[in-house]
Short mmCIF file of C-alpha atoms in Angstrom, two decimals:
data_model
loop_
_atom_site.label_atom_id
_atom_site.label_comp_id
_atom_site.label_asym_id
_atom_site.label_seq_id
_atom_site.Cartn_x
_atom_site.Cartn_y
_atom_site.Cartn_z
CA UNK K 818 28.62 8.69 -11.02
CA UNK K 819 27.11 5.25 -11.65
CA UNK K 820 24.66 5.59 -8.75
CA UNK K 821 23.42 8.98 -9.96
CA UNK K 822 22.81 7.65 -13.50
CA UNK K 823 21.06 4.59 -12.08
CA UNK K 824 18.75 6.80 -10.05
CA UNK K 825 18.19 9.22 -12.93
CA UNK K 826 16.96 6.55 -15.35
CA UNK K 827 15.32 4.20 -12.82
CA UNK K 828 17.76 1.39 -13.55
CA UNK K 829 17.32 -1.91 -11.69
CA UNK K 830 19.03 -4.66 -13.64
CA UNK K 831 17.31 -8.02 -13.96
CA UNK K 832 19.06 -11.12 -12.53
CA UNK K 833 19.96 -13.65 -15.22
CA UNK K 834 17.80 -16.46 -13.81
CA UNK K 835 14.75 -14.15 -13.79
CA UNK K 836 15.40 -13.03 -17.38
CA UNK K 837 15.65 -16.68 -18.48
CA UNK K 838 12.37 -17.42 -16.70
CA UNK K 839 10.63 -14.54 -18.49
CA UNK K 840 11.94 -15.57 -21.92
CA UNK K 841 10.71 -19.12 -21.32
CA UNK K 842 7.22 -17.67 -20.75
CA UNK K 843 7.09 -16.46 -24.37
CA UNK K 844 5.55 -18.41 -27.27
CA UNK K 845 7.93 -17.45 -30.09
CA UNK K 846 9.87 -18.86 -33.04
CA UNK K 847 13.43 -18.24 -34.29
CA UNK K 848 12.04 -15.75 -36.83
CA UNK K 849 9.89 -13.82 -34.33
CA UNK K 850 10.51 -10.07 -34.16
CA UNK K 851 11.50 -9.16 -30.62
CA UNK K 852 11.93 -5.76 -28.97
CA UNK K 853 13.40 -4.76 -25.65
CA UNK K 854 12.51 -1.11 -24.93
CA UNK K 855 15.09 -0.50 -22.16
CA UNK K 856 17.80 -3.12 -22.41
CA UNK K 857 20.14 -1.96 -19.66
CA UNK K 858 23.22 -4.18 -19.54
CA UNK K 859 21.69 -6.52 -22.13
CA UNK K 860 20.85 -9.61 -20.09
CA UNK K 861 17.71 -10.36 -22.12
CA UNK K 862 19.49 -9.77 -25.44
CA UNK K 863 22.34 -12.06 -24.44
CA UNK K 864 20.03 -14.95 -23.49
CA UNK K 865 17.85 -14.47 -26.58
CA UNK K 866 20.89 -14.61 -28.85
CA UNK K 867 22.18 -17.74 -27.11
CA UNK K 868 18.79 -19.35 -27.75
CA UNK K 869 19.03 -18.56 -31.46
CA UNK K 870 16.79 -15.50 -31.72
CA UNK K 871 18.46 -12.95 -34.00
CA UNK K 872 15.58 -10.73 -35.14
CA UNK K 873 16.13 -8.35 -32.23
CA UNK K 874 15.64 -4.63 -31.64
CA UNK K 875 16.46 -2.72 -28.47
CA UNK K 876 16.53 0.78 -27.01
CA UNK K 877 18.70 2.15 -24.24
CA UNK K 878 18.94 5.74 -23.06
CA UNK K 879 22.27 5.22 -21.26
CA UNK K 880 25.03 5.02 -23.88
CA UNK K 881 27.43 3.35 -21.45
CA UNK K 882 25.40 0.13 -21.43
CA UNK K 883 24.96 -2.89 -23.74
CA UNK K 884 27.91 -1.98 -25.97
CA UNK K 885 28.39 -5.52 -27.31
CA UNK K 886 25.04 -5.63 -29.14
CA UNK K 887 24.51 -4.26 -32.64
CA UNK K 888 20.73 -4.11 -32.33
CA UNK K 889 20.66 -1.32 -29.72
CA UNK K 890 19.50 2.21 -30.57
CA UNK K 891 20.78 4.71 -28.00
CA UNK K 892 17.78 6.96 -27.71
CA UNK K 893 14.62 7.25 -25.65
CA UNK K 894 12.04 4.58 -26.41
CA UNK K 895 9.31 7.11 -25.60
CA UNK K 896 10.30 9.63 -28.28
CA UNK K 897 11.63 7.15 -30.84
CA UNK K 898 9.84 6.83 -34.19
CA UNK K 899 9.19 3.11 -34.64
CA UNK K 900 7.47 1.84 -37.78
CA UNK K 901 7.84 -1.88 -37.08
CA UNK K 902 5.49 -4.18 -35.16
CA UNK K 903 6.70 -6.99 -32.92
CA UNK K 904 5.75 -10.51 -31.87
CA UNK K 905 7.32 -10.13 -28.44
CA UNK K 906 8.24 -7.13 -26.33
CA UNK K 907 10.08 -8.13 -23.19
CA UNK K 908 12.12 -6.52 -20.46
CA UNK K 909 12.38 -4.51 -17.29
CA UNK K 910 11.08 -0.98 -17.96
CA UNK K 911 12.09 1.96 -15.77
CA UNK K 912 9.74 2.90 -12.95
CA UNK K 913 10.11 6.44 -11.67
CA UNK K 914 7.50 8.59 -9.92
CA UNK K 915 6.85 11.93 -11.61
CA UNK K 916 8.27 13.90 -8.67
CA UNK K 917 11.55 11.97 -8.99
CA UNK K 918 11.91 12.37 -12.77
CA UNK K 919 14.77 14.40 -14.16
CA UNK K 920 13.63 17.61 -15.81
CA UNK K 921 14.59 16.38 -19.28
CA UNK K 922 12.40 13.28 -18.85
CA UNK K 923 9.50 15.40 -17.63
CA UNK K 924 9.79 17.64 -20.67
CA UNK K 925 9.85 14.61 -22.94
CA UNK K 926 6.57 13.39 -21.45
CA UNK K 927 4.97 16.84 -21.57
CA UNK K 928 5.71 16.94 -25.30
CA UNK K 929 4.30 13.46 -25.88
CA UNK K 930 0.71 13.31 -27.19
CA UNK K 931 0.04 9.87 -25.71
CA UNK K 932 1.16 10.96 -22.26
CA UNK K 933 -0.98 14.09 -22.39
CA UNK K 934 -4.06 12.13 -23.52
CA UNK K 935 -3.89 9.27 -21.03
CA UNK K 936 -1.65 10.30 -18.13
CA UNK K 937 -0.70 13.13 -15.77
CA UNK K 938 1.80 14.12 -13.08
CA UNK K 939 0.37 11.55 -10.64
CA UNK K 940 1.47 8.77 -12.98
CA UNK K 941 4.66 6.75 -13.17
CA UNK K 942 7.17 6.72 -16.02
CA UNK K 943 6.46 2.98 -16.24
CA UNK K 944 2.93 3.57 -17.55
CA UNK K 945 3.93 4.93 -20.94
CA UNK K 946 6.39 2.07 -21.49
CA UNK K 947 3.55 -0.42 -21.07
CA UNK K 948 1.18 1.66 -23.20
CA UNK K 949 3.54 2.21 -26.12
CA UNK K 950 4.70 -1.42 -26.05
CA UNK K 951 1.12 -2.60 -26.56
CA UNK K 952 0.75 -0.18 -29.48
CA UNK K 953 3.82 -1.77 -31.12
CA UNK K 954 2.65 -5.39 -30.83
CA UNK K 955 1.31 -7.43 -33.70
CA UNK K 956 -2.06 -9.12 -33.26
CA UNK K 957 -1.44 -11.98 -30.79
CA UNK K 958 1.86 -10.35 -29.90
CA UNK K 959 3.06 -10.79 -26.31
CA UNK K 960 4.21 -8.27 -23.72
CA UNK K 961 6.26 -9.73 -20.85
CA UNK K 962 7.45 -7.22 -18.26
CA UNK K 963 8.83 -7.29 -14.74
CA UNK K 964 7.79 -4.23 -12.71
CA UNK K 965 6.23 -3.11 -9.40
CA UNK K 966 2.61 -4.12 -8.86
CA UNK K 967 1.20 -0.87 -7.42
CA UNK K 968 -0.18 0.40 -10.75
CA UNK K 969 -2.66 -2.47 -10.80
CA UNK K 970 -4.78 -0.81 -8.12
CA UNK K 971 -4.03 2.94 -8.03
CA UNK K 972 -6.68 5.40 -9.15
CA UNK K 973 -4.43 7.36 -11.50
CA UNK K 974 -3.46 4.27 -13.52
CA UNK K 975 -7.04 3.43 -14.49
CA UNK K 976 -6.63 4.79 -18.03
CA UNK K 977 -3.71 2.39 -18.60
CA UNK K 978 -5.61 -0.55 -17.15
CA UNK K 979 -8.67 0.15 -19.28
CA UNK K 980 -6.53 0.46 -22.40
CA UNK K 981 -4.96 -2.92 -21.73
CA UNK K 982 -8.33 -4.61 -21.26
CA UNK K 983 -9.65 -3.02 -24.45
CA UNK K 984 -6.69 -4.36 -26.43
CA UNK K 985 -6.02 -7.82 -25.06
CA UNK K 986 -5.88 -10.09 -22.03
CA UNK K 987 -3.51 -11.42 -19.37
CA UNK K 988 -2.31 -14.97 -19.67
CA UNK K 989 0.00 -15.23 -16.64
CA UNK K 990 0.91 -13.07 -13.64
CA UNK K 991 3.56 -13.90 -11.03
CA UNK K 992 3.43 -11.85 -7.84
CA UNK K 993 6.55 -11.70 -5.64
CA UNK K 994 5.81 -10.14 -2.27
CA UNK K 995 8.93 -9.12 -0.31
CA UNK K 996 11.08 -11.37 -2.45
CA UNK K 997 14.49 -9.66 -2.91
CA UNK K 998 14.74 -9.59 -6.70
CA UNK K 999 16.55 -6.26 -7.03
CA UNK K 1000 19.28 -4.91 -4.77
CA UNK K 1001 18.19 -2.48 -2.04
CA UNK K 1002 14.50 -2.44 -2.99
CA UNK K 1003 11.57 -3.85 -1.00
CA UNK K 1004 8.74 -3.11 -3.41
CA UNK K 1005 6.38 -5.93 -4.38
CA UNK K 1006 7.18 -7.11 -7.91
CA UNK K 1007 5.12 -8.77 -10.62
CA UNK K 1008 6.01 -10.50 -13.87
CA UNK K 1009 3.14 -10.48 -16.32
CA UNK K 1010 2.40 -11.88 -19.75
CA UNK K 1011 -0.13 -9.84 -21.73
CA UNK K 1012 -1.42 -10.85 -25.17
CA UNK K 1013 -2.69 -8.26 -27.64
CA UNK K 1014 -5.82 -9.78 -29.14
CA UNK K 1015 -9.41 -9.10 -30.16
CA UNK K 1016 -10.31 -12.51 -28.77
CA UNK K 1017 -10.13 -12.68 -24.99
CA UNK K 1018 -9.37 -15.64 -22.75
CA UNK K 1019 -11.61 -15.90 -19.70
CA UNK K 1020 -9.05 -16.89 -17.05
CA UNK K 1021 -5.65 -15.76 -15.80
CA UNK K 1022 -3.03 -18.06 -14.31
CA UNK K 1023 -1.88 -16.25 -11.15
CA UNK K 1024 1.04 -17.40 -9.00
CA UNK K 1025 1.80 -15.68 -5.69
CA UNK K 1026 5.07 -16.19 -3.83
CA UNK K 1027 5.48 -14.92 -0.27
CA UNK K 1028 9.06 -15.38 0.81
CA UNK K 1029 12.08 -13.21 1.52
CA UNK K 1030 14.38 -15.83 0.02
CA UNK K 1031 16.36 -14.95 -3.07
CA UNK K 1032 14.89 -16.44 -6.25
CA UNK K 1033 16.72 -19.40 -7.71
CA UNK K 1034 16.23 -21.41 -10.89
CA UNK K 1035 14.75 -24.19 -8.79
CA UNK K 1036 12.18 -21.91 -7.15
CA UNK K 1037 11.21 -20.33 -10.48
CA UNK K 1038 10.89 -23.75 -12.11
CA UNK K 1039 8.64 -24.90 -9.27
CA UNK K 1040 6.46 -21.80 -9.57
CA UNK K 1041 6.12 -22.17 -13.33
CA UNK K 1042 5.06 -25.81 -13.01
CA UNK K 1043 2.92 -25.10 -9.93
CA UNK K 1044 4.69 -27.56 -7.66
CA UNK K 1045 3.25 -27.30 -4.14
CA UNK K 1046 5.72 -25.80 -1.69
CA UNK K 1047 5.81 -23.33 1.20
CA UNK K 1048 4.92 -19.69 0.57
CA UNK K 1049 3.40 -20.33 -2.87
CA UNK K 1050 -0.22 -19.94 -3.91
CA UNK K 1051 -1.63 -20.87 -7.32
CA UNK K 1052 -4.86 -19.30 -8.57
CA UNK K 1053 -6.91 -19.38 -11.73
CA UNK K 1054 -9.03 -16.24 -11.83
CA UNK K 1055 -11.35 -14.33 -14.11
CA UNK K 1056 -9.97 -11.61 -16.37
CA UNK K 1057 -10.06 -8.13 -14.87
CA UNK K 1058 -12.87 -5.68 -15.58
CA UNK K 1059 -12.97 -2.08 -16.80
CA UNK K 1060 -12.90 0.79 -14.29
CA UNK K 1061 -11.89 -1.45 -11.40
CA UNK K 1062 -8.81 -2.18 -9.34
CA UNK K 1063 -7.01 -5.34 -10.36
CA UNK K 1064 -6.79 -7.63 -7.38
CA UNK K 1065 -4.67 -10.76 -7.42
CA UNK K 1066 -7.19 -12.66 -5.36
CA UNK K 1067 -9.55 -15.56 -5.85
CA UNK K 1068 -12.84 -14.90 -7.60
CA UNK K 1069 -14.59 -15.42 -4.27
CA UNK K 1070 -12.55 -12.72 -2.51
CA UNK K 1071 -12.98 -10.31 -5.41
CA UNK K 1072 -16.75 -10.87 -5.33
CA UNK K 1073 -16.80 -10.41 -1.56
CA UNK K 1074 -14.97 -7.08 -1.83
CA UNK K 1075 -17.29 -5.91 -4.57
CA UNK K 1076 -20.26 -6.91 -2.41
CA UNK K 1077 -18.83 -4.92 0.52
CA UNK K 1078 -18.48 -1.80 -1.62
CA UNK K 1079 -21.98 -2.30 -3.04
CA UNK K 1080 -23.30 -2.37 0.53
CA UNK K 1081 -21.57 0.94 1.21
CA UNK K 1082 -23.03 2.86 -1.75
CA UNK K 1083 -24.54 6.14 -0.67
CA UNK K 1084 -28.31 5.93 -0.64
CA UNK K 1085 -28.78 8.69 -3.22
CA UNK K 1086 -26.35 6.86 -5.53
CA UNK K 1087 -28.15 3.51 -5.66
CA UNK K 1088 -30.75 4.65 -8.19
CA UNK K 1089 -28.11 6.31 -10.38
CA UNK K 1090 -25.85 3.23 -10.34
CA UNK K 1091 -28.81 1.07 -11.37
CA UNK K 1092 -29.33 3.25 -14.42
CA UNK K 1093 -25.83 2.71 -15.77
CA UNK K 1094 -23.35 -0.02 -14.96
CA UNK K 1095 -20.54 2.34 -15.95
CA UNK K 1096 -21.59 5.22 -13.68
CA UNK K 1097 -19.13 6.04 -10.96
CA UNK K 1098 -20.52 4.89 -7.62
CA UNK K 1099 -19.88 6.97 -4.53
CA UNK K 1100 -19.57 4.99 -1.35
CA UNK K 1101 -19.56 5.92 2.31
CA UNK K 1102 -16.09 5.84 3.84
CA UNK K 1103 -14.77 5.82 7.40
CA UNK K 1104 -13.41 9.35 6.89
CA UNK K 1105 -16.96 10.71 6.58
CA UNK K 1106 -17.95 9.29 9.97
CA UNK K 1107 -14.72 9.50 11.97
CA UNK K 1108 -11.92 11.95 12.74
CA UNK K 1109 -8.51 10.33 12.34
CA UNK K 1110 -5.13 11.48 13.58
CA UNK K 1111 -1.58 10.16 13.73
CA UNK K 1112 0.00 10.14 17.19
CA UNK K 1113 2.22 12.64 19.01
CA UNK K 1114 5.95 12.65 18.25
CA UNK K 1115 8.45 12.84 21.09
CA UNK K 1116 11.49 12.34 18.88
CA UNK K 1117 13.15 10.04 21.42
CA UNK K 1118 10.49 7.79 22.85
CA UNK K 1119 12.45 5.86 25.45
CA UNK K 1120 13.53 9.04 27.25
CA UNK K 1121 9.97 10.30 27.79
CA UNK K 1122 8.75 7.12 29.47
CA UNK K 1123 8.42 7.55 33.24
CA UNK K 1124 11.03 5.37 34.95
CA UNK K 1125 11.21 7.01 38.39
CA UNK K 1126 8.39 6.55 40.89
CA UNK K 1127 9.80 9.23 43.22
CA UNK K 1128 8.05 12.24 41.71
CA UNK K 1129 6.81 15.44 43.29
CA UNK K 1130 3.22 16.63 42.89
CA UNK K 1131 3.97 18.81 39.86
CA UNK K 1132 5.76 15.95 38.14
CA UNK K 1133 2.89 13.55 38.74
CA UNK K 1134 0.55 16.04 37.08
CA UNK K 1135 2.98 16.47 34.17
CA UNK K 1136 2.46 12.92 32.90
CA UNK K 1137 0.07 11.40 30.39
CA UNK K 1138 -1.13 7.87 29.80
CA UNK K 1139 -0.01 6.37 26.49
CA UNK K 1140 -0.78 3.14 24.68
CA UNK K 1141 1.96 1.90 22.39
CA UNK K 1142 1.44 -0.20 19.25
CA UNK K 1143 2.92 -3.28 20.93
CA UNK K 1144 0.10 -3.17 23.51
CA UNK K 1145 -2.72 -3.26 20.97
CA UNK K 1146 -4.80 -6.33 20.23
CA UNK K 1147 -8.08 -6.69 18.35
CA UNK K 1148 -10.69 -4.84 20.45
CA UNK K 1149 -8.57 -4.47 23.60
CA UNK K 1150 -5.26 -3.17 24.97
CA UNK K 1151 -2.73 -4.97 27.16
CA UNK K 1152 -1.26 -2.11 29.17
CA UNK K 1153 -0.77 1.64 29.51
CA UNK K 1154 2.58 3.44 29.76
CA UNK K 1155 3.14 6.74 31.59
CA UNK K 1156 5.01 9.45 29.67
CA UNK K 1157 6.52 12.74 30.73
CA UNK K 1158 4.57 15.55 29.11
CA UNK K 1159 5.24 19.20 30.01
CA UNK K 1160 2.95 21.34 27.91
CA UNK K 1161 3.73 24.70 29.52
CA UNK K 1162 6.50 26.84 28.03
CA UNK K 1163 9.27 27.23 30.61
CA UNK K 1164 12.72 28.70 30.97
CA UNK K 1165 15.32 26.09 31.89
CA UNK K 1166 15.78 27.44 35.46
CA UNK K 1167 12.04 27.23 36.10
CA UNK K 1168 11.96 23.72 34.62
CA UNK K 1169 14.80 22.61 36.92
CA UNK K 1170 13.11 23.97 40.07
CA UNK K 1171 9.56 22.83 39.32
CA UNK K 1172 10.49 19.39 37.94
CA UNK K 1173 13.79 18.44 39.63
CA UNK K 1174 13.53 14.68 39.04
CA UNK K 1175 12.63 15.20 35.39
CA UNK K 1176 15.47 17.69 35.03
CA UNK K 1177 18.02 15.17 36.35
CA UNK K 1178 16.59 12.50 34.06
CA UNK K 1179 16.68 14.66 30.90
CA UNK K 1180 20.19 15.88 31.62
CA UNK K 1181 21.48 12.36 31.02
CA UNK K 1182 20.05 12.43 27.48
CA UNK K 1183 20.40 16.12 26.64
CA UNK K 1184 22.83 15.57 23.74
CA UNK K 1185 20.54 13.01 22.05
CA UNK K 1186 17.44 15.14 22.66
CA UNK K 1187 18.96 18.23 21.07
CA UNK K 1188 19.82 16.19 17.96
CA UNK K 1189 16.16 15.38 17.30
CA UNK K 1190 14.53 16.69 14.14
CA UNK K 1191 12.66 19.79 15.32
CA UNK K 1192 10.22 20.48 12.48
CA UNK K 1193 11.71 23.91 11.78
CA UNK K 1194 11.05 25.10 15.33
CA UNK K 1195 13.22 25.73 18.37
CA UNK K 1196 12.23 23.08 20.89
CA UNK K 1197 13.55 22.71 24.41
CA UNK K 1198 15.16 19.34 25.04
CA UNK K 1199 12.47 18.30 27.56
CA UNK K 1200 9.61 19.05 25.14
CA UNK K 1201 7.90 16.88 22.53
CA UNK K 1202 8.87 17.80 18.99
CA UNK K 1203 5.48 17.50 17.25
CA UNK K 1204 2.15 17.67 19.08
CA UNK K 1205 0.11 16.85 16.00
CA UNK K 1206 -3.64 16.37 16.51
CA UNK K 1207 -3.33 17.24 20.19
CA UNK K 1208 -6.77 18.90 20.39
CA UNK K 1209 -8.34 15.81 18.88
CA UNK K 1210 -6.66 13.56 21.47
CA UNK K 1211 -7.85 15.81 24.33
CA UNK K 1212 -11.50 15.03 23.56
CA UNK K 1213 -13.21 13.48 26.58
CA UNK K 1214 -14.43 10.36 24.82
CA UNK K 1215 -13.38 6.85 23.94
CA UNK K 1216 -11.24 6.35 20.89
CA UNK K 1217 -9.99 3.50 18.69
CA UNK K 1218 -6.24 2.93 18.33
CA UNK K 1219 -4.47 0.97 15.58
CA UNK K 1220 -0.73 0.54 14.88
CA UNK K 1221 0.52 2.91 12.18
CA UNK K 1222 2.10 -0.11 10.49
CA UNK K 1223 1.33 -3.77 10.92
CA UNK K 1224 2.68 -6.97 9.40
CA UNK K 1225 -0.01 -9.20 7.93
CA UNK K 1226 1.94 -12.10 6.44
CA UNK K 1227 1.02 -14.70 9.07
CA UNK K 1228 -2.28 -13.47 10.49
CA UNK K 1229 -5.81 -12.71 9.39
CA UNK K 1230 -6.68 -9.79 11.66
CA UNK K 1231 -5.80 -6.19 12.38
CA UNK K 1232 -5.45 -4.62 15.81
CA UNK K 1233 -8.15 -1.99 16.17
CA UNK K 1234 -8.57 -1.54 19.95
CA UNK K 1235 -10.99 0.52 22.04
CA UNK K 1236 -9.17 2.90 24.38
CA UNK K 1237 -10.51 5.01 27.23
CA UNK K 1238 -10.59 8.81 27.22
CA UNK K 1239 -7.48 10.62 28.51
CA UNK K 1240 -5.19 8.08 26.86
CA UNK K 1241 -2.90 9.36 24.10
CA UNK K 1242 -1.25 7.79 21.04
CA UNK K 1243 2.38 8.33 20.12
CA UNK K 1244 3.91 8.19 16.65
CA UNK K 1245 3.50 4.41 16.23
CA UNK K 1246 -0.29 4.61 16.68
CA UNK K 1247 -3.18 6.20 14.77
CA UNK K 1248 -6.34 7.24 16.63
CA UNK K 1249 -9.94 7.17 15.37
CA UNK K 1250 -12.79 9.19 16.92
CA UNK K 1251 -16.50 9.35 16.12
CA UNK K 1252 -17.54 12.60 14.48
CA UNK K 1253 -20.10 14.51 16.54
CA UNK K 1254 -22.87 13.88 14.00
CA UNK K 1255 -22.20 10.13 13.64
CA UNK K 1256 -25.11 8.07 14.98
CA UNK K 1257 -23.34 4.70 14.78
CA UNK K 1258 -21.84 3.72 18.13
CA UNK K 1259 -18.10 3.55 18.77
CA UNK K 1260 -18.58 -0.18 19.49
CA UNK K 1261 -20.21 -0.71 16.09
CA UNK K 1262 -17.32 1.09 14.37
CA UNK K 1263 -14.79 -0.95 16.38
CA UNK K 1264 -16.40 -4.27 15.44
CA UNK K 1265 -16.73 -3.23 11.81
CA UNK K 1266 -13.02 -2.30 11.56
CA UNK K 1267 -12.06 -5.64 13.12
CA UNK K 1268 -14.32 -7.62 10.79
CA UNK K 1269 -12.98 -10.04 8.20
CA UNK K 1270 -14.65 -7.96 5.48
CA UNK K 1271 -12.50 -4.95 6.30
CA UNK K 1272 -9.40 -7.11 6.74
CA UNK K 1273 -9.79 -8.52 3.22
CA UNK K 1274 -10.55 -5.10 1.77
CA UNK K 1275 -7.46 -3.52 3.32
CA UNK K 1276 -5.23 -6.43 2.40
CA UNK K 1277 -6.21 -5.90 -1.23
CA UNK K 1278 -6.80 -2.13 -1.39
CA UNK K 1279 -4.82 -0.62 1.45
CA UNK K 1280 -1.32 0.81 1.29
CA UNK K 1281 0.65 -2.42 1.45
CA UNK K 1282 4.43 -2.50 1.04
CA UNK K 1283 5.69 -6.03 1.06
CA UNK K 1284 3.75 -7.59 3.93
CA UNK K 1285 3.48 -4.32 5.87
CA UNK K 1286 0.21 -2.38 5.76
CA UNK K 1287 0.06 1.31 6.66
CA UNK K 1288 -2.65 2.81 8.87
CA UNK K 1289 -2.13 6.54 8.51
CA UNK K 1290 -5.00 9.01 8.17
CA UNK K 1291 -5.52 8.71 4.41
CA UNK K 1292 -5.73 4.89 4.03
CA UNK K 1293 -8.01 4.60 7.07
CA UNK K 1294 -10.25 7.37 5.75
CA UNK K 1295 -10.75 5.49 2.47
CA UNK K 1296 -12.10 2.27 4.04
CA UNK K 1297 -15.67 1.66 2.82
CA UNK K 1298 -18.13 2.10 5.69
CA UNK K 1299 -21.41 0.24 6.10
CA UNK K 1300 -23.58 3.06 7.39
CA UNK K 1301 -26.86 2.21 9.09
CA UNK K 1302 -30.16 3.16 7.46
CA UNK K 1303 -31.84 4.73 10.47
CA UNK K 1304 -35.24 4.42 8.79
CA UNK K 1305 -34.84 0.64 8.64
CA UNK K 1306 -35.89 -1.11 11.87
CA UNK K 1307 -34.03 -4.32 10.97
CA UNK K 1308 -30.76 -2.45 10.47
CA UNK K 1309 -31.20 -0.54 13.71
CA UNK K 1310 -31.77 -3.82 15.55
CA UNK K 1311 -28.62 -5.36 14.05
CA UNK K 1312 -26.61 -2.20 14.90
CA UNK K 1313 -27.77 -2.33 18.52
CA UNK K 1314 -27.00 -6.05 18.80
CA UNK K 1315 -23.52 -5.56 17.33
CA UNK K 1316 -22.90 -2.73 19.82
CA UNK K 1317 -24.07 -4.82 22.79
CA UNK K 1318 -22.13 -7.91 21.69
CA UNK K 1319 -18.99 -5.81 21.33
CA UNK K 1320 -19.42 -4.35 24.82
CA UNK K 1321 -19.89 -7.86 26.19
CA UNK K 1322 -16.72 -9.06 24.48
CA UNK K 1323 -14.71 -6.14 25.86
CA UNK K 1324 -15.66 -7.33 29.36
CA UNK K 1325 -15.56 -11.11 28.98
CA UNK K 1326 -13.27 -11.70 25.96
CA UNK K 1327 -15.44 -14.71 25.17
CA UNK K 1328 -14.31 -15.84 21.68
CA UNK K 1329 -17.77 -17.15 20.82
CA UNK K 1330 -18.97 -13.54 20.77
CA UNK K 1331 -16.62 -12.85 17.87
CA UNK K 1332 -18.37 -15.58 15.89
CA UNK K 1333 -21.68 -13.90 16.66
CA UNK K 1334 -20.33 -10.55 15.45
CA UNK K 1335 -19.21 -12.19 12.23
CA UNK K 1336 -22.73 -13.59 11.66
CA UNK K 1337 -24.33 -10.23 12.43
CA UNK K 1338 -22.18 -8.42 9.88
CA UNK K 1339 -22.89 -11.09 7.29
CA UNK K 1340 -26.62 -10.52 7.87
CA UNK K 1341 -26.21 -6.76 7.68
CA UNK K 1342 -24.24 -6.93 4.45
CA UNK K 1343 -27.08 -8.94 2.87
CA UNK K 1344 -29.78 -6.42 3.70
#
């Protein structure tokens, strides 16, 4: 019963040491009016009372919680009529995706004028908690929340971000990447302090902590006072801007990413964007120049790898070459693995006679193979369960492979590798092909994807969960692409030199050629 309620209301209770840290961030007095919009078990209220703050208000939708506090109203913060204004609003608001909301919570939002004006079904329940909290602050009032960080960069949260910038500024942001703050969650978490004000400060104090260690008072104290220690980074950055993603990066990186996107503006959009700084710029993306597909799914990878060299002629023909994610490096691959692949539809007796060695092999794993998820189809145990994008992979041309997921915590590169025709990806790899009308060479695209510009862009704008970045079709498609102006001789020359240098590196693996590629892209992105 407790687990279902916790899931229903998006309840993740704040550890005491984190709540104390957040309260210490506030600039308040004993008489300050303080609100907690979703108090849960009451950890913030308890600490505030112990510190001598008695002018407290709180809301909680779950009547089983926070029973020892007289200041709690057991109703929804979203629908509640609140006439007061507050000096501090603090807490851990619920975060629930629309698709996971209970029907009663959906109906509450659909009946809410603020939700209908600013948000939609692509938005998170969290958004309206932030929005309404800002509405309830006094001038110079402070909002201190702990929540996931994804809303700072998603497209459908732009109305919330713009509203915040129009009504105040950020003073502090703490970013915890893969730090286990809440039980059984791996989402990246931020703690932010926002001040409602007509006067804006120019800079934000940003602290980033990359560690999977549990937070302690000592760690939090060190972060607050910016003591140098492992896995911590301290930045002082410009305030965010309207209509943009909020990136917790240095000013230099943010400017570099903006410059990259400016270089990728579609040619017919440059004049329009010059007319109005607020006009929405359309940029070229990889998805307009490349076809992208996630790899084939066997359902039990180890069983389909060819282990037996004693194969008959039919069995030799019924194999394919596969490159696994572990074999990918920037630009190149380490090795190729042979897989059993029987495309023809056979009866079991025919399969046994035509492929006797394969039959004996699969018999040993028949029970496991029949337990595979079969995508609502009836699949024979010797067959692959999902041949997605097979026609794309059969194209007789070179392709680029990248791992579907890659850890980026301790490296500054991704593993986009050029792979020969007739080599297939499995489910841990995504493949990229030139579209037929793309004039840029496959070598140019390969070098571009492996460039530091794209690495920084993906690190900030890609689908990143903890320190893992996803390379499925959609995030790859959205990468800005520096298309060549084929009417510009200088650009054509740089394109051809990048292509040649890439081909030379694929043969020699001379590291100095990578430095040359870096210089060539820097020149191209200045043109």
